[in-house]
mmCIF file of C-alpha atoms in Angstrom:
data_model
loop_
_atom_site.group_PDB
_atom_site.id
_atom_site.type_symbol
_atom_site.label_atom_id
_atom_site.label_comp_id
_atom_site.label_asym_id
_atom_site.label_seq_id
_atom_site.Cartn_x
_atom_site.Cartn_y
_atom_site.Cartn_z
ATOM 1 C CA MET A 266 -0.776 -4.847 -9.023
ATOM 2 C CA ASP A 267 -0.330 -2.588 -5.991
ATOM 3 C CA THR A 268 -3.022 -2.285 -3.347
ATOM 4 C CA LYS A 269 -4.588 1.172 -3.375
ATOM 5 C CA PHE A 270 -7.696 0.797 -1.206
ATOM 6 C CA VAL A 271 -9.042 -1.246 1.715
ATOM 7 C CA PHE A 272 -12.769 -1.873 2.208
ATOM 8 C CA PHE A 273 -14.174 -3.097 5.518
ATOM 9 C CA ASP A 274 -17.594 -4.549 6.219
ATOM 10 C CA LEU A 275 -19.453 -2.756 9.021
ATOM 11 C CA GLY A 276 -21.290 -5.420 11.033
ATOM 12 C CA MET A 277 -19.065 -7.821 13.029
ATOM 13 C CA VAL A 278 -15.951 -6.120 11.651
ATOM 14 C CA LEU A 279 -16.219 -2.510 12.836
ATOM 15 C CA LEU A 280 -19.352 -2.828 14.970
ATOM 16 C CA HIS A 281 -20.623 -5.873 16.801
ATOM 17 C CA PHE A 282 -24.392 -6.420 16.723
ATOM 18 C CA ASP A 283 -26.769 -8.467 18.839
ATOM 19 C CA PHE A 284 -30.322 -8.931 17.594
ATOM 20 C CA SER A 285 -31.430 -10.372 20.938
ATOM 21 C CA VAL A 286 -31.136 -6.923 22.553
ATOM 22 C CA ALA A 287 -33.752 -5.502 20.196
ATOM 23 C CA ALA A 288 -35.891 -8.647 20.378
ATOM 24 C CA ARG A 289 -36.181 -8.436 24.169
ATOM 25 C CA ARG A 290 -36.984 -4.726 24.060
ATOM 26 C CA LEU A 291 -39.660 -5.229 21.406
ATOM 27 C CA ASP A 292 -41.172 -7.961 23.580
ATOM 28 C CA GLU A 293 -41.393 -5.497 26.467
ATOM 29 C CA LEU A 294 -42.743 -2.543 24.513
ATOM 30 C CA THR A 295 -45.196 -4.263 22.188
ATOM 31 C CA GLY A 296 -46.257 -7.500 23.856
ATOM 32 C CA LEU A 297 -45.457 -9.189 20.536
ATOM 33 C CA ASP A 298 -42.753 -11.699 19.678
ATOM 34 C CA GLY A 299 -39.741 -9.504 19.032
ATOM 35 C CA TRP A 300 -37.848 -12.299 17.297
ATOM 36 C CA ASP A 301 -40.654 -12.681 14.767
ATOM 37 C CA ILE A 302 -40.438 -8.987 13.905
ATOM 38 C CA LEU A 303 -36.653 -9.017 13.662
ATOM 39 C CA SER A 304 -36.610 -12.198 11.600
ATOM 40 C CA ALA A 305 -39.009 -10.596 9.150
ATOM 41 C CA THR A 306 -36.981 -7.399 8.825
ATOM 42 C CA LEU A 307 -33.336 -8.373 9.428
ATOM 43 C CA ALA A 308 -32.928 -11.952 8.138
ATOM 44 C CA THR A 309 -30.830 -11.575 4.990
ATOM 45 C CA THR A 310 -32.894 -14.092 3.010
ATOM 46 C CA ASN A 311 -36.146 -12.287 3.785
ATOM 47 C CA PRO A 312 -37.590 -10.126 0.950
ATOM 48 C CA ILE A 313 -38.278 -7.221 3.349
ATOM 49 C CA CYS A 314 -34.650 -7.166 4.435
ATOM 50 C CA GLU A 315 -33.488 -7.253 0.823
ATOM 51 C CA ALA A 316 -35.853 -4.416 -0.089
ATOM 52 C CA VAL A 317 -34.697 -2.069 2.677
ATOM 53 C CA GLU A 318 -31.024 -2.948 2.215
ATOM 54 C CA THR A 319 -31.194 -2.091 -1.492
ATOM 55 C CA GLY A 320 -33.216 1.090 -1.052
ATOM 56 C CA LYS A 321 -36.345 -0.305 -2.681
ATOM 57 C CA MET A 322 -38.355 0.132 0.535
ATOM 58 C CA THR A 323 -38.137 3.215 2.745
ATOM 59 C CA ALA A 324 -37.929 3.159 6.536
ATOM 60 C CA GLU A 325 -41.486 4.463 6.738
ATOM 61 C CA GLU A 326 -42.738 1.764 4.371
ATOM 62 C CA MET A 327 -41.044 -0.938 6.437
ATOM 63 C CA TYR A 328 -42.533 0.468 9.629
ATOM 64 C CA GLN A 329 -46.018 0.485 8.088
ATOM 65 C CA TRP A 330 -45.518 -3.083 6.880
ATOM 66 C CA VAL A 331 -44.547 -4.224 10.387
ATOM 67 C CA CYS A 332 -47.574 -2.481 11.890
ATOM 68 C CA GLU A 333 -49.945 -4.046 9.370
ATOM 69 C CA THR A 334 -48.358 -7.506 9.501
ATOM 70 C CA PHE A 335 -47.917 -7.859 13.261
ATOM 71 C CA GLY A 336 -50.493 -5.412 14.603
ATOM 72 C CA MET A 337 -47.776 -3.298 16.188
ATOM 73 C CA THR A 338 -48.776 0.097 17.590
ATOM 74 C CA LEU A 339 -45.333 1.344 18.687
ATOM 75 C CA SER A 340 -44.451 4.746 17.185
ATOM 76 C CA GLN A 341 -42.077 4.813 14.227
ATOM 77 C CA LYS A 342 -39.469 6.757 16.198
ATOM 78 C CA ASN A 343 -39.491 4.276 19.080
ATOM 79 C CA PHE A 344 -39.530 1.298 16.729
ATOM 80 C CA GLU A 345 -36.518 2.564 14.780
ATOM 81 C CA THR A 346 -34.601 3.332 17.979
ATOM 82 C CA VAL A 347 -35.189 -0.164 19.360
ATOM 83 C CA HIS A 348 -34.574 -1.802 15.969
ATOM 84 C CA SER A 349 -31.253 0.022 15.606
ATOM 85 C CA ASN A 350 -29.917 -0.156 19.156
ATOM 86 C CA ILE A 351 -28.102 -3.439 18.556
ATOM 87 C CA PHE A 352 -24.574 -2.200 17.814
ATOM 88 C CA THR A 353 -21.434 -1.870 19.938
ATOM 89 C CA PRO A 354 -17.932 -0.842 18.840
ATOM 90 C CA ILE A 355 -15.074 -3.197 18.014
ATOM 91 C CA PRO A 356 -12.309 -0.765 19.063
ATOM 92 C CA GLU A 357 -9.430 -2.970 17.909
ATOM 93 C CA THR A 358 -10.562 -2.687 14.296
ATOM 94 C CA TRP A 359 -11.041 1.060 14.657
ATOM 95 C CA GLU A 360 -7.390 1.279 15.658
ATOM 96 C CA LEU A 361 -6.410 -0.785 12.622
ATOM 97 C CA VAL A 362 -8.210 1.729 10.410
ATOM 98 C CA ARG A 363 -6.318 4.537 12.162
ATOM 99 C CA GLU A 364 -3.051 2.719 11.414
ATOM 100 C CA LEU A 365 -3.971 2.642 7.743
ATOM 101 C CA LYS A 366 -4.796 6.347 7.800
ATOM 102 C CA ARG A 367 -1.447 7.110 9.443
ATOM 103 C CA GLU A 368 0.143 5.276 6.519
ATOM 104 C CA ARG A 369 -1.879 7.603 4.255
ATOM 105 C CA PHE A 370 -3.898 4.684 2.944
ATOM 106 C CA ARG A 371 -7.430 5.176 1.595
ATOM 107 C CA VAL A 372 -10.149 3.156 3.287
ATOM 108 C CA GLY A 373 -13.868 2.547 2.939
ATOM 109 C CA ILE A 374 -16.892 0.757 4.349
ATOM 110 C CA LEU A 375 -18.933 -1.600 2.176
ATOM 111 C CA SER A 376 -21.924 -2.857 4.127
ATOM 112 C CA ASN A 377 -25.256 -4.538 3.536
ATOM 113 C CA VAL A 378 -27.367 -2.182 5.624
ATOM 114 C CA CYS A 379 -30.651 -0.297 5.669
ATOM 115 C CA GLU A 380 -30.701 3.482 5.821
ATOM 116 C CA THR A 381 -32.127 3.501 9.372
ATOM 117 C CA HIS A 382 -29.244 1.473 10.806
ATOM 118 C CA TRP A 383 -26.678 3.388 8.768
ATOM 119 C CA GLU A 384 -27.850 6.787 9.973
ATOM 120 C CA PHE A 385 -28.196 5.533 13.558
ATOM 121 C CA CYS A 386 -24.565 4.388 13.539
ATOM 122 C CA ARG A 387 -23.329 7.569 11.842
ATOM 123 C CA ARG A 388 -25.004 9.711 14.490
ATOM 124 C CA LYS A 389 -23.803 7.579 17.388
ATOM 125 C CA TRP A 390 -20.194 7.136 16.238
ATOM 126 C CA PRO A 391 -19.283 10.035 13.945
ATOM 127 C CA GLU A 392 -15.627 9.579 14.914
ATOM 128 C CA LEU A 393 -15.690 6.159 13.223
ATOM 129 C CA PHE A 394 -17.264 7.267 9.972
ATOM 130 C CA GLU A 395 -14.951 10.273 9.733
ATOM 131 C CA LEU A 396 -12.045 7.859 9.319
ATOM 132 C CA PHE A 397 -13.342 6.588 5.982
ATOM 133 C CA ASP A 398 -12.788 8.112 2.569
ATOM 134 C CA VAL A 399 -15.621 6.146 0.945
ATOM 135 C CA PRO A 400 -18.309 4.900 3.374
ATOM 136 C CA LEU A 401 -20.909 2.974 1.377
ATOM 137 C CA GLY A 402 -24.160 1.340 2.410
ATOM 138 C CA SER A 403 -25.989 -1.068 0.108
ATOM 139 C CA PHE A 404 -29.209 0.934 0.408
ATOM 140 C CA GLU A 405 -27.624 3.857 -1.444
ATOM 141 C CA LEU A 406 -25.956 1.678 -4.080
ATOM 142 C CA GLY A 407 -29.163 -0.188 -4.874
ATOM 143 C CA ALA A 408 -27.357 -3.521 -4.658
ATOM 144 C CA ARG A 409 -25.972 -5.713 -1.926
ATOM 145 C CA LYS A 410 -23.347 -8.354 -1.313
ATOM 146 C CA PRO A 411 -22.621 -10.963 -2.576
ATOM 147 C CA GLY A 412 -23.932 -9.811 -5.975
ATOM 148 C CA ARG A 413 -21.338 -8.641 -8.503
ATOM 149 C CA GLU A 414 -22.899 -5.222 -9.039
ATOM 150 C CA VAL A 415 -22.250 -3.901 -5.534
ATOM 151 C CA TYR A 416 -18.521 -4.645 -5.753
ATOM 152 C CA THR A 417 -18.089 -3.016 -9.146
ATOM 153 C CA LEU A 418 -20.022 0.049 -7.982
ATOM 154 C CA ALA A 419 -17.881 0.282 -4.843
ATOM 155 C CA ALA A 420 -14.668 0.092 -6.860
ATOM 156 C CA THR A 421 -15.923 2.875 -9.115
ATOM 157 C CA ARG A 422 -16.797 5.031 -6.100
ATOM 158 C CA ALA A 423 -13.312 4.408 -4.688
ATOM 159 C CA GLY A 424 -11.761 5.320 -8.017
ATOM 160 C CA VAL A 425 -9.682 2.149 -8.257
ATOM 161 C CA LYS A 426 -9.740 -1.183 -10.066
ATOM 162 C CA PRO A 427 -11.209 -4.198 -8.221
ATOM 163 C CA GLU A 428 -7.755 -5.844 -8.318
ATOM 164 C CA GLU A 429 -6.351 -2.920 -6.320
ATOM 165 C CA ILE A 430 -8.729 -3.453 -3.381
ATOM 166 C CA ILE A 431 -8.286 -5.503 -0.216
ATOM 167 C CA PHE A 432 -11.634 -6.396 1.337
ATOM 168 C CA PHE A 433 -12.523 -7.764 4.775
ATOM 169 C CA ASP A 434 -15.906 -9.309 5.592
ATOM 170 C CA ASP A 435 -17.024 -11.816 8.210
ATOM 171 C CA ARG A 436 -19.301 -13.718 5.795
ATOM 172 C CA PRO A 437 -17.712 -16.288 3.454
ATOM 173 C CA ASP A 438 -20.348 -15.706 0.738
ATOM 174 C CA ASN A 439 -19.570 -11.996 0.656
ATOM 175 C CA VAL A 440 -15.842 -12.710 0.493
ATOM 176 C CA ALA A 441 -16.402 -15.149 -2.376
ATOM 177 C CA GLY A 442 -18.500 -12.583 -4.229
ATOM 178 C CA ALA A 443 -15.791 -9.960 -3.888
ATOM 179 C CA ALA A 444 -13.071 -12.371 -5.006
ATOM 180 C CA ALA A 445 -15.099 -13.270 -8.094
ATOM 181 C CA VAL A 446 -14.959 -9.620 -9.168
ATOM 182 C CA GLY A 447 -11.219 -9.406 -8.568
ATOM 183 C CA TYR A 448 -10.936 -8.051 -5.020
ATOM 184 C CA ARG A 449 -8.220 -9.415 -2.728
ATOM 185 C CA ALA A 450 -10.920 -10.635 -0.390
ATOM 186 C CA HIS A 451 -10.380 -12.116 3.063
ATOM 187 C CA ILE A 452 -12.640 -13.484 5.791
ATOM 188 C CA PHE A 453 -12.437 -11.313 8.899
ATOM 189 C CA THR A 454 -11.923 -13.367 12.039
ATOM 190 C CA THR A 455 -9.888 -11.102 14.325
ATOM 191 C CA THR A 456 -8.267 -7.704 14.002
ATOM 192 C CA ASP A 457 -4.845 -9.262 14.498
ATOM 193 C CA ASN A 458 -5.407 -11.601 11.561
ATOM 194 C CA ALA A 459 -6.547 -8.693 9.394
ATOM 195 C CA ARG A 460 -3.452 -6.711 10.379
ATOM 196 C CA GLU A 461 -1.215 -9.657 9.469
ATOM 197 C CA THR A 462 -2.953 -9.920 6.086
ATOM 198 C CA LEU A 463 -2.304 -6.242 5.430
ATOM 199 C CA ARG A 464 1.358 -6.729 6.318
ATOM 200 C CA GLU A 465 1.580 -9.682 3.934
ATOM 201 C CA TRP A 466 0.232 -7.465 1.149
ATOM 202 C CA GLY A 467 2.768 -4.761 2.031
ATOM 203 C CA VAL A 468 0.116 -2.272 3.117
ATOM 204 C CA LEU A 469 1.316 -2.027 6.738
ATOM 205 C CA PRO A 470 4.947 -2.173 7.878
#
């Protein structure tokens, strides 16, 4: 079956992230342990992280929870800015996406992400998000990787069958989840390796 769509993860594929940047800044601004706050809200196995990444908890609700749990008095605006300011571009992968667009190939983002981080990145790098035909965050789908539901929903949004999708993610569990649904799923290590994979599938010349 021909490949008709390529999905990319966001974090560590299109944008690098570094939690320590936010942790240090939270230390400075709150006098609290920034790592404790980030672990509670960003660790993928934590129920708060799952709730915000599946849209079951709003940004305001998470902020209130942090204030009540840790005694934080930082404003919501400042907290969200610090919490989100962890991303930097991976320009090599952006160029790979541009190559796919020049080949008139449809592309998308499929990311486990909360709405706050998603909107922060969209505002900061609109030129990245404009490249994608179907940019999807887990918070809007109500499901996240590696569960089956998120992959089937993403395929439906893309208007293709799972077997027609190539998918790149840096996490082996997310790749395994996608493969179980039928995606041609690959672990992202470097942009060059991803490009070679796309050539092997006949997507790039």
